[in-house]
């Protein structure tokens, strides 16, 4: 049987690896072309994504030639979370049996369905003789024995645990950027964090959409100051084309760029800073004007953003599930006029 | 290589200006930032020299590699390193240090605390 390492899978579009940690819509905006003039016909109706399997030690499915693009995509580290999930299961199981059926640990089981002891776990706990306590060492030894693919719930729980810890980190970062400390997010109760995460990540459907959006926003409000003058900074990530580069503007240091609004004195004047002003200050070559897109244009959620809108408002309306406002900068291109003269582009590779 | 297909569809003029931008972006932000390392708990040694300068363009992963090397940690005996900013945030390996510095600096230094086990869930 070919052993498939879950942390050796990634996706590519046009030989460019996709970062799994970005919202899929942002990736789509970054890798597709031609939405200027709102000409949607230019856009491919199908987004071709290639799934790649790498190898690390073992021979991969495609002969072991491909290598996980560690320089470009964050490695997916499942082992730690696998042991976390396993130890939770073992402790839930053993407590269950020791306590004679008394539900003593509802929190540790996290209410996941189907965790009533699948085949691989029983084998594991009996082979290592873990009863009652699950020390770290036991967990670490047992990871090797667990056949991930034989247990669907184990895969999804592990991946979910990994993704949740990533998401929590993003939210901590967002909270820090807005408030200057992560305390507001960290003070959530365990269960609240769980609900917040669920509201951010459960796929929308028409029946749940409204309430989930409200729930997410309610939680998000709790980590944002009530008065906009108390907002220190806004979490924005601006993706430049061509380079593997992200700009994260620090608005407090850009406070001098707001000459248009002398009347607004709150938070140093930057609450009125428009997207155009921000982009002009940061990348003047791509945005020579702060009123008109001449060389490049900003896109988020598949929409060309108006340069005249205040950044604060864009953030509150268009932030993503991880709390950031992701904006990709796209070049205005005349699709027919030139494919020559771009030799040497490989100089600016992925690094 | 990145987004190469997009580029072939751009006009020569646009490509020129884009290349120019990447040049200026590289030279402008080629400056260095100061980083101060701190340990969490006593289970991992302090660095003899806690302050370092590093280029703004480097990714956070280079910090992780640097610490692993300096502290002579070996991957196979569980010698993982966990780094935190502001005693709570775990930066992504592909975060740019310049961005992190602008957002999380204290005074004129970026404080990175490190530990050999998970310190902040």
Coordinates of C-alpha atoms in Angstrom, one line a residue:
Chain A
X1 CA 0.0 0.0 0.0
X2 CA 1.3 3.4 -0.9
X3 CA 1.6 5.5 2.2
X4 CA 0.0 8.9 1.6
X5 CA 1.4 11.6 3.8
X6 CA -1.3 14.2 4.4
X7 CA 1.3 16.9 5.0
X8 CA 2.8 16.3 1.5
X9 CA -0.1 17.5 -0.5
X10 CA -0.4 20.9 -2.0
X11 CA -2.2 22.7 -4.9
X12 CA -0.9 24.6 -7.9
X13 CA -2.3 26.9 -10.5
X14 CA -0.1 27.4 -13.6
X15 CA 2.9 25.9 -11.7
X16 CA 2.5 28.4 -8.9
X17 CA 1.9 26.8 -5.6
X18 CA -1.2 28.0 -3.7
X19 CA -0.8 29.0 -0.1
X20 CA -3.4 27.0 1.8
X21 CA -3.6 29.6 4.5
X22 CA -5.2 32.3 2.2
X23 CA -8.9 32.6 1.6
X24 CA -9.7 30.7 -1.6
X25 CA -11.4 33.7 -3.1
X26 CA -8.2 35.7 -2.7
X27 CA -6.2 33.0 -4.4
X28 CA -8.6 33.0 -7.2
X29 CA -8.3 36.8 -7.6
X30 CA -4.6 36.5 -7.5
X31 CA -4.2 33.7 -10.1
X32 CA -6.8 34.6 -12.6
X33 CA -6.7 37.5 -15.0
X34 CA -8.8 40.1 -16.7
X35 CA -11.6 41.5 -14.6
X36 CA -10.8 45.1 -15.5
X37 CA -13.6 46.9 -17.2
X38 CA -15.8 44.3 -15.5
X39 CA -15.4 42.1 -18.5
X40 CA -16.2 38.9 -16.9
X41 CA -16.1 37.0 -20.2
X42 CA -12.4 37.4 -20.2
X43 CA -12.2 35.4 -17.1
X44 CA -11.9 31.6 -17.4
X45 CA -15.1 30.1 -16.2
X46 CA -13.2 27.2 -14.8
X47 CA -10.3 27.6 -12.4
X48 CA -7.8 24.8 -13.0
X49 CA -6.2 23.7 -9.9
X50 CA -3.6 20.9 -9.8
X51 CA -3.2 18.7 -6.8
X52 CA 0.4 17.7 -6.1
X53 CA 1.8 14.9 -4.0
X54 CA 5.2 15.3 -2.7
X55 CA 7.5 12.9 -1.0
X56 CA 9.6 13.0 2.1
X57 CA 11.7 9.9 2.5
X58 CA 9.1 7.6 1.1
X59 CA 8.4 7.3 -2.6
X60 CA 5.6 9.6 -3.6
X61 CA 2.7 8.7 -5.8
X62 CA 4.2 10.4 -8.8
X63 CA 7.6 8.7 -8.4
X64 CA 8.9 11.0 -5.7
X65 CA 10.0 13.8 -8.0
X66 CA 7.9 16.6 -6.6
X67 CA 8.9 18.3 -3.4
X68 CA 6.7 20.2 -1.1
X69 CA 7.4 23.9 -1.8
X70 CA 8.6 24.7 1.7
X71 CA 9.9 28.1 0.7
X72 CA 6.5 29.2 -0.4
X73 CA 3.8 27.3 1.3
X74 CA 3.6 26.9 5.1
X75 CA 4.2 23.2 6.0
X76 CA 1.1 21.4 7.3
X77 CA 2.2 20.0 10.6
X78 CA -0.3 17.4 11.7
X79 CA 1.7 15.2 14.0
X80 CA 1.4 17.5 17.1
X81 CA -2.4 17.8 16.5
X82 CA -2.7 14.1 15.9
X83 CA -1.2 13.4 19.3
X84 CA -3.4 16.0 20.8
X85 CA -6.5 14.5 19.3
X86 CA -5.4 11.0 20.3
X87 CA -4.6 11.9 23.8
X88 CA -8.0 13.6 24.1
X89 CA -9.6 10.4 22.9
X90 CA -7.6 8.2 25.1
X91 CA -8.3 10.3 28.2
X92 CA -12.0 10.4 27.3
X93 CA -12.1 6.7 26.8
X94 CA -10.2 5.8 29.9
X95 CA -12.1 8.3 32.1
X96 CA -15.2 6.9 30.6
X97 CA -14.3 3.3 31.6
X98 CA -12.7 4.2 34.9
X99 CA -15.6 6.3 36.0
X100 CA -18.0 3.6 35.1
X101 CA -20.0 5.4 32.5
X102 CA -20.1 8.7 34.3
X103 CA -19.7 11.4 31.7
X104 CA -16.8 13.1 33.5
X105 CA -15.1 14.9 30.6
X106 CA -17.5 16.4 28.2
X107 CA -15.0 19.3 27.4
X108 CA -12.2 17.1 26.4
X109 CA -14.3 15.2 23.9
X110 CA -15.4 18.4 22.5
X111 CA -18.7 17.0 21.4
X112 CA -17.3 15.4 18.3
X113 CA -19.6 12.8 17.0
X114 CA -18.3 9.3 16.4
X115 CA -15.5 9.5 18.9
X116 CA -16.7 6.5 20.8
X117 CA -13.5 4.6 20.1
X118 CA -12.7 3.6 16.5
X119 CA -10.7 0.6 15.6
X120 CA -7.3 2.2 15.5
X121 CA -7.6 3.9 18.8
X122 CA -8.6 0.7 20.7
X123 CA -5.7 -1.1 19.2
X124 CA -3.5 1.8 20.1
X125 CA -4.6 2.1 23.7
X126 CA -4.4 -1.6 24.4
X127 CA -1.0 -2.0 22.7
X128 CA 0.6 0.6 24.8
X129 CA -1.3 -0.2 27.9
X130 CA -2.5 3.4 28.4
X131 CA -5.1 3.4 31.1
X132 CA -6.0 6.3 33.1
X133 CA -3.2 8.6 32.2
X134 CA -1.9 9.6 28.9
X135 CA 1.5 11.0 29.2
X136 CA 3.2 12.8 26.3
X137 CA 5.6 10.0 25.6
X138 CA 2.9 7.4 25.1
X139 CA 1.2 9.6 22.6
X140 CA 4.4 10.3 20.7
X141 CA 5.3 6.6 20.3
X142 CA 1.9 5.7 19.1
X143 CA 1.7 8.2 16.3
X144 CA 3.6 5.8 14.1
X145 CA 1.2 3.0 14.7
X146 CA -1.9 4.9 13.8
X147 CA -3.1 4.4 10.3
X148 CA -4.6 7.8 9.5
X149 CA -6.3 6.7 6.3
X150 CA -8.2 4.0 8.1
X151 CA -10.0 6.5 10.2
X152 CA -12.0 9.3 8.6
X153 CA -13.0 11.0 11.8
X154 CA -9.4 11.0 13.0
X155 CA -8.3 12.7 9.8
X156 CA -10.9 15.4 10.0
X157 CA -10.4 16.0 13.8
X158 CA -6.7 16.3 13.3
X159 CA -6.9 18.6 10.4
X160 CA -9.6 20.6 12.2
X161 CA -7.4 20.9 15.2
X162 CA -4.5 22.1 13.1
X163 CA -6.7 24.6 11.2
X164 CA -8.2 25.9 14.4
X165 CA -4.9 26.6 15.9
X166 CA -3.9 28.4 12.8
X167 CA -7.1 30.4 12.8
X168 CA -6.7 31.3 16.5
X169 CA -3.2 32.6 15.8
X170 CA -4.6 34.8 13.0
X171 CA -7.3 36.2 15.3
X172 CA -4.7 36.8 18.0
X173 CA -2.7 38.7 15.5
X174 CA -5.7 40.7 14.3
X175 CA -6.7 41.5 17.8
X176 CA -3.1 42.7 18.6
X177 CA -3.0 44.9 15.5
X178 CA -6.4 46.5 16.3
X179 CA -5.9 46.9 20.1
X180 CA -2.2 46.7 20.8
X181 CA -2.7 43.4 22.7
X182 CA -4.3 40.1 22.2
X183 CA -6.1 40.1 25.5
X184 CA -9.6 40.7 24.2
X185 CA -9.4 37.6 22.1
X186 CA -7.6 35.5 24.8
X187 CA -10.3 36.3 27.4
X188 CA -12.9 34.4 25.5
X189 CA -14.0 31.2 27.2
X190 CA -13.1 27.9 25.6
X191 CA -16.6 27.3 24.4
X192 CA -16.9 30.8 23.0
X193 CA -13.7 30.4 21.0
X194 CA -15.1 27.2 19.7
X195 CA -18.4 28.9 18.6
X196 CA -16.4 31.8 17.1
X197 CA -14.4 29.4 15.1
X198 CA -17.4 27.5 13.9
X199 CA -19.2 30.7 12.9
X200 CA -16.1 31.6 10.9
X201 CA -15.5 28.3 9.1
X202 CA -18.7 26.4 8.7
X203 CA -19.7 26.6 5.0
X204 CA -22.5 28.9 4.4
X205 CA -25.9 27.7 3.2
X206 CA -28.9 29.9 2.6
X207 CA -30.6 28.9 5.7
X208 CA -27.7 29.4 8.1
X209 CA -26.0 32.2 6.3
X210 CA -27.7 35.1 8.0
X211 CA -27.4 33.9 11.5
X212 CA -23.8 32.7 11.1
X213 CA -22.8 36.0 9.7
X214 CA -24.4 37.8 12.6
X215 CA -22.8 35.5 15.1
X216 CA -19.3 36.0 13.6
X217 CA -19.8 39.7 13.6
X218 CA -21.0 39.7 17.2
X219 CA -17.9 37.9 18.3
X220 CA -15.8 40.1 16.1
X221 CA -17.3 43.2 17.7
X222 CA -16.1 42.0 21.1
X223 CA -12.4 42.2 19.9
X224 CA -12.9 45.6 18.3
X225 CA -13.1 48.8 20.3
X226 CA -16.5 50.5 20.4
X227 CA -15.2 53.8 19.3
X228 CA -13.2 54.0 16.1
X229 CA -10.8 56.5 17.7
X230 CA -9.5 53.6 19.9
X231 CA -8.5 51.5 16.9
X232 CA -4.8 51.5 16.7
X233 CA -4.3 49.9 13.3
X234 CA -6.1 47.9 10.8
X235 CA -5.2 44.3 9.7
X236 CA -4.7 44.5 6.0
X237 CA -2.6 42.2 3.7
X238 CA -1.9 43.6 0.3
X239 CA -0.6 41.0 -2.3
X240 CA 1.7 42.3 -5.0
X241 CA 1.7 40.5 -8.3
X242 CA 4.9 38.8 -9.5
X243 CA 6.8 38.8 -6.3
X244 CA 6.0 36.6 -3.4
X245 CA 5.4 39.7 -1.4
X246 CA 2.8 40.9 1.0
X247 CA 2.5 44.4 2.4
X248 CA 1.0 44.9 5.8
X249 CA 0.6 48.6 6.2
X250 CA 1.0 50.1 9.6
X251 CA -1.5 53.0 9.4
X252 CA -0.2 54.8 12.5
X253 CA 3.0 55.4 10.7
X254 CA 1.2 56.6 7.7
X255 CA -0.9 59.2 9.5
X256 CA 0.8 62.0 7.7
X257 CA -0.8 60.9 4.4
X258 CA -4.2 62.3 5.1
X259 CA -4.2 65.8 3.8
X260 CA -7.7 65.5 2.5
X261 CA -9.4 65.5 5.8
X262 CA -8.0 68.2 8.1
X263 CA -11.3 68.3 10.1
X264 CA -11.1 64.7 11.4
X265 CA -8.9 64.8 14.4
X266 CA -9.7 61.4 15.8
X267 CA -7.1 58.7 15.8
X268 CA -4.5 60.9 14.3
X269 CA -6.6 61.5 11.2
X270 CA -6.1 58.2 9.5
X271 CA -9.6 56.9 10.0
X272 CA -10.4 58.9 6.8
X273 CA -7.5 57.6 4.8
X274 CA -8.7 56.2 1.6
X275 CA -7.5 53.1 -0.1
X276 CA -6.1 55.2 -2.9
X277 CA -4.1 57.3 -0.5
X278 CA -2.8 54.2 1.2
X279 CA -1.8 52.5 -2.1
X280 CA -0.3 55.6 -3.5
X281 CA 1.9 56.0 -0.4
X282 CA 3.0 52.4 -0.3
X283 CA 3.5 51.5 -3.9
X284 CA 3.6 54.8 -5.8
X285 CA 4.9 53.2 -9.0
X286 CA 1.7 51.1 -9.3
X287 CA -0.6 53.8 -8.0
X288 CA 0.7 57.2 -9.3
X289 CA -2.8 58.6 -8.6
X290 CA -4.9 58.1 -5.6
X291 CA -8.1 58.8 -7.5
X292 CA -7.7 56.7 -10.6
X293 CA -6.3 53.3 -11.4
X294 CA -3.8 53.7 -14.2
X295 CA -1.2 51.0 -13.9
X296 CA -2.8 48.5 -11.4
X297 CA -6.0 48.1 -9.5
X298 CA -7.0 46.5 -6.1
X299 CA -9.3 43.5 -5.9
X300 CA -10.9 41.8 -3.0
X301 CA -13.8 39.3 -2.9
X302 CA -13.7 39.4 -6.7
X303 CA -14.6 43.1 -6.8
X304 CA -12.5 46.0 -7.9
X305 CA -12.3 48.2 -4.9
X306 CA -13.0 51.9 -5.3
X307 CA -9.9 54.0 -4.5
X308 CA -12.0 56.7 -2.8
X309 CA -13.4 54.5 0.0
X310 CA -11.9 54.9 3.5
X311 CA -9.8 51.9 4.5
X312 CA -11.6 51.6 7.9
X313 CA -14.9 51.1 6.2
X314 CA -13.5 48.6 3.7
X315 CA -12.2 46.7 6.6
X316 CA -15.4 46.5 8.5
X317 CA -17.4 45.5 5.4
X318 CA -15.0 43.2 3.6
X319 CA -12.8 41.5 6.2
X320 CA -12.4 37.7 5.8
X321 CA -13.0 34.9 8.2
X322 CA -9.5 35.2 9.6
X323 CA -10.1 38.8 10.4
X324 CA -7.8 40.3 7.8
X325 CA -8.7 42.4 4.8
X326 CA -7.0 40.7 1.9
X327 CA -6.4 42.8 -1.2
X328 CA -4.7 41.6 -4.3
X329 CA -3.1 44.2 -6.6
X330 CA -3.6 43.4 -10.2
X331 CA -1.9 44.9 -13.3
X332 CA -4.0 46.6 -16.0
X333 CA -3.0 44.7 -19.1
X334 CA -3.9 45.1 -22.7
X335 CA -4.2 41.4 -23.4
X336 CA -3.3 41.6 -27.1
X337 CA -0.5 44.2 -27.2
X338 CA 2.5 42.4 -26.1
X339 CA 3.8 39.1 -24.9
X340 CA 7.4 39.9 -25.9
X341 CA 10.1 41.7 -24.0
X342 CA 9.6 39.9 -20.8
X343 CA 12.5 37.7 -20.8
X344 CA 14.4 37.5 -17.5
X345 CA 11.2 37.3 -15.5
X346 CA 12.3 34.1 -13.9
X347 CA 14.8 36.3 -11.9
X348 CA 11.9 37.2 -9.7
X349 CA 10.9 33.7 -8.8
X350 CA 9.0 32.6 -5.8
X351 CA 11.6 33.7 -3.3
Chain B
X1 CA 7.8 31.9 -12.2
X2 CA 5.1 33.2 -9.9
X3 CA 2.0 34.1 -11.8
X4 CA 3.9 33.7 -15.0
X5 CA 0.9 33.2 -17.1
X6 CA -0.5 36.6 -16.0
X7 CA 2.7 38.3 -17.1
X8 CA 2.7 37.0 -20.6
X9 CA -0.6 38.7 -21.1
X10 CA 0.5 42.1 -19.9
X11 CA 1.7 44.9 -22.2
X12 CA 5.4 45.6 -22.4
X13 CA 4.9 49.0 -20.7
X14 CA 3.1 47.5 -17.8
X15 CA 5.7 44.8 -17.4
X16 CA 8.4 47.4 -17.4
X17 CA 6.8 49.4 -14.6
X18 CA 6.1 46.3 -12.6
X19 CA 9.7 45.2 -12.8
X20 CA 10.7 48.7 -11.8
X21 CA 8.5 48.5 -8.8
X22 CA 10.0 45.2 -7.7
X23 CA 13.4 46.8 -8.0
X24 CA 12.6 49.8 -5.9
X25 CA 10.8 47.6 -3.4
X26 CA 13.8 45.5 -3.0
X27 CA 16.3 48.4 -2.6
X28 CA 14.1 50.6 -0.5
X29 CA 13.3 48.0 2.1
X30 CA 16.7 46.4 2.0
X31 CA 17.3 48.0 5.4
X32 CA 17.7 46.0 8.5
X33 CA 15.7 45.6 11.6
X34 CA 16.7 44.8 15.2
X35 CA 15.5 41.7 16.9
X36 CA 15.8 40.9 20.6
X37 CA 15.5 37.3 21.7
X38 CA 14.1 36.3 25.1
X39 CA 13.5 32.9 26.6
X40 CA 10.3 31.6 28.1
X41 CA 10.8 29.5 31.2
X42 CA 14.1 28.0 32.1
X43 CA 14.1 24.9 30.0
X44 CA 16.0 26.4 27.1
X45 CA 19.3 28.3 27.2
X46 CA 19.6 32.0 26.6
X47 CA 21.5 33.2 23.6
X48 CA 24.9 34.7 24.5
X49 CA 24.1 37.6 22.3
X50 CA 20.4 38.4 22.5
X51 CA 20.2 41.2 19.9
X52 CA 20.6 40.7 16.2
X53 CA 20.1 42.6 13.0
X54 CA 18.4 41.0 10.0
X55 CA 17.2 42.2 6.7
X56 CA 13.6 43.4 6.4
X57 CA 12.9 41.1 3.4
X58 CA 13.7 37.9 5.3
X59 CA 10.9 35.6 6.1
X60 CA 10.2 34.5 9.6
X61 CA 11.3 30.9 8.8
X62 CA 14.9 32.2 8.8
X63 CA 14.5 33.1 12.4
X64 CA 13.4 29.6 13.2
X65 CA 16.3 28.2 11.3
X66 CA 18.7 30.6 13.0
X67 CA 17.6 29.7 16.5
X68 CA 17.7 26.0 15.8
X69 CA 21.2 26.4 14.6
X70 CA 22.4 28.7 17.4
X71 CA 20.9 26.5 20.1
X72 CA 22.2 23.4 18.5
X73 CA 18.8 21.7 18.5
X74 CA 18.3 18.6 16.6
X75 CA 15.0 17.8 14.8
X76 CA 15.0 14.2 15.7
X77 CA 15.3 14.4 19.5
X78 CA 12.1 16.5 19.6
X79 CA 14.1 19.7 19.6
X80 CA 11.4 21.9 18.2
X81 CA 11.5 25.6 18.7
X82 CA 8.3 27.7 19.4
X83 CA 8.5 31.5 18.8
X84 CA 6.1 34.1 20.0
X85 CA 5.6 37.8 19.4
X86 CA 4.0 39.9 22.2
X87 CA 3.9 36.7 24.3
X88 CA 0.9 35.4 22.4
X89 CA 1.2 35.4 18.6
X90 CA 2.9 32.7 16.6
X91 CA 4.0 34.2 13.3
X92 CA 3.6 32.3 10.1
X93 CA 6.9 31.0 8.6
X94 CA 6.3 33.0 5.5
X95 CA 5.6 36.3 7.2
X96 CA 8.0 39.0 6.2
X97 CA 10.1 40.3 9.1
X98 CA 9.7 43.9 7.9
X99 CA 5.9 43.6 8.2
X100 CA 6.1 42.0 11.6
X101 CA 8.5 44.7 12.8
X102 CA 6.2 47.5 11.7
X103 CA 3.2 45.9 13.4
X104 CA 4.7 44.4 16.6
X105 CA 7.8 46.3 17.4
X106 CA 8.4 47.6 20.9
X107 CA 10.5 50.7 20.9
X108 CA 12.8 50.1 18.0
X109 CA 13.2 46.3 18.5
X110 CA 11.1 43.3 17.6
X111 CA 10.9 41.1 20.7
X112 CA 10.8 37.4 19.9
X113 CA 10.3 35.0 22.8
X114 CA 11.1 31.4 22.3
X115 CA 10.6 28.1 24.1
X116 CA 11.2 24.4 23.4
X117 CA 7.6 23.6 24.1
X118 CA 4.2 25.2 23.4
X119 CA 4.1 28.1 25.8
X120 CA 0.9 29.8 24.7
X121 CA -2.0 27.8 23.3

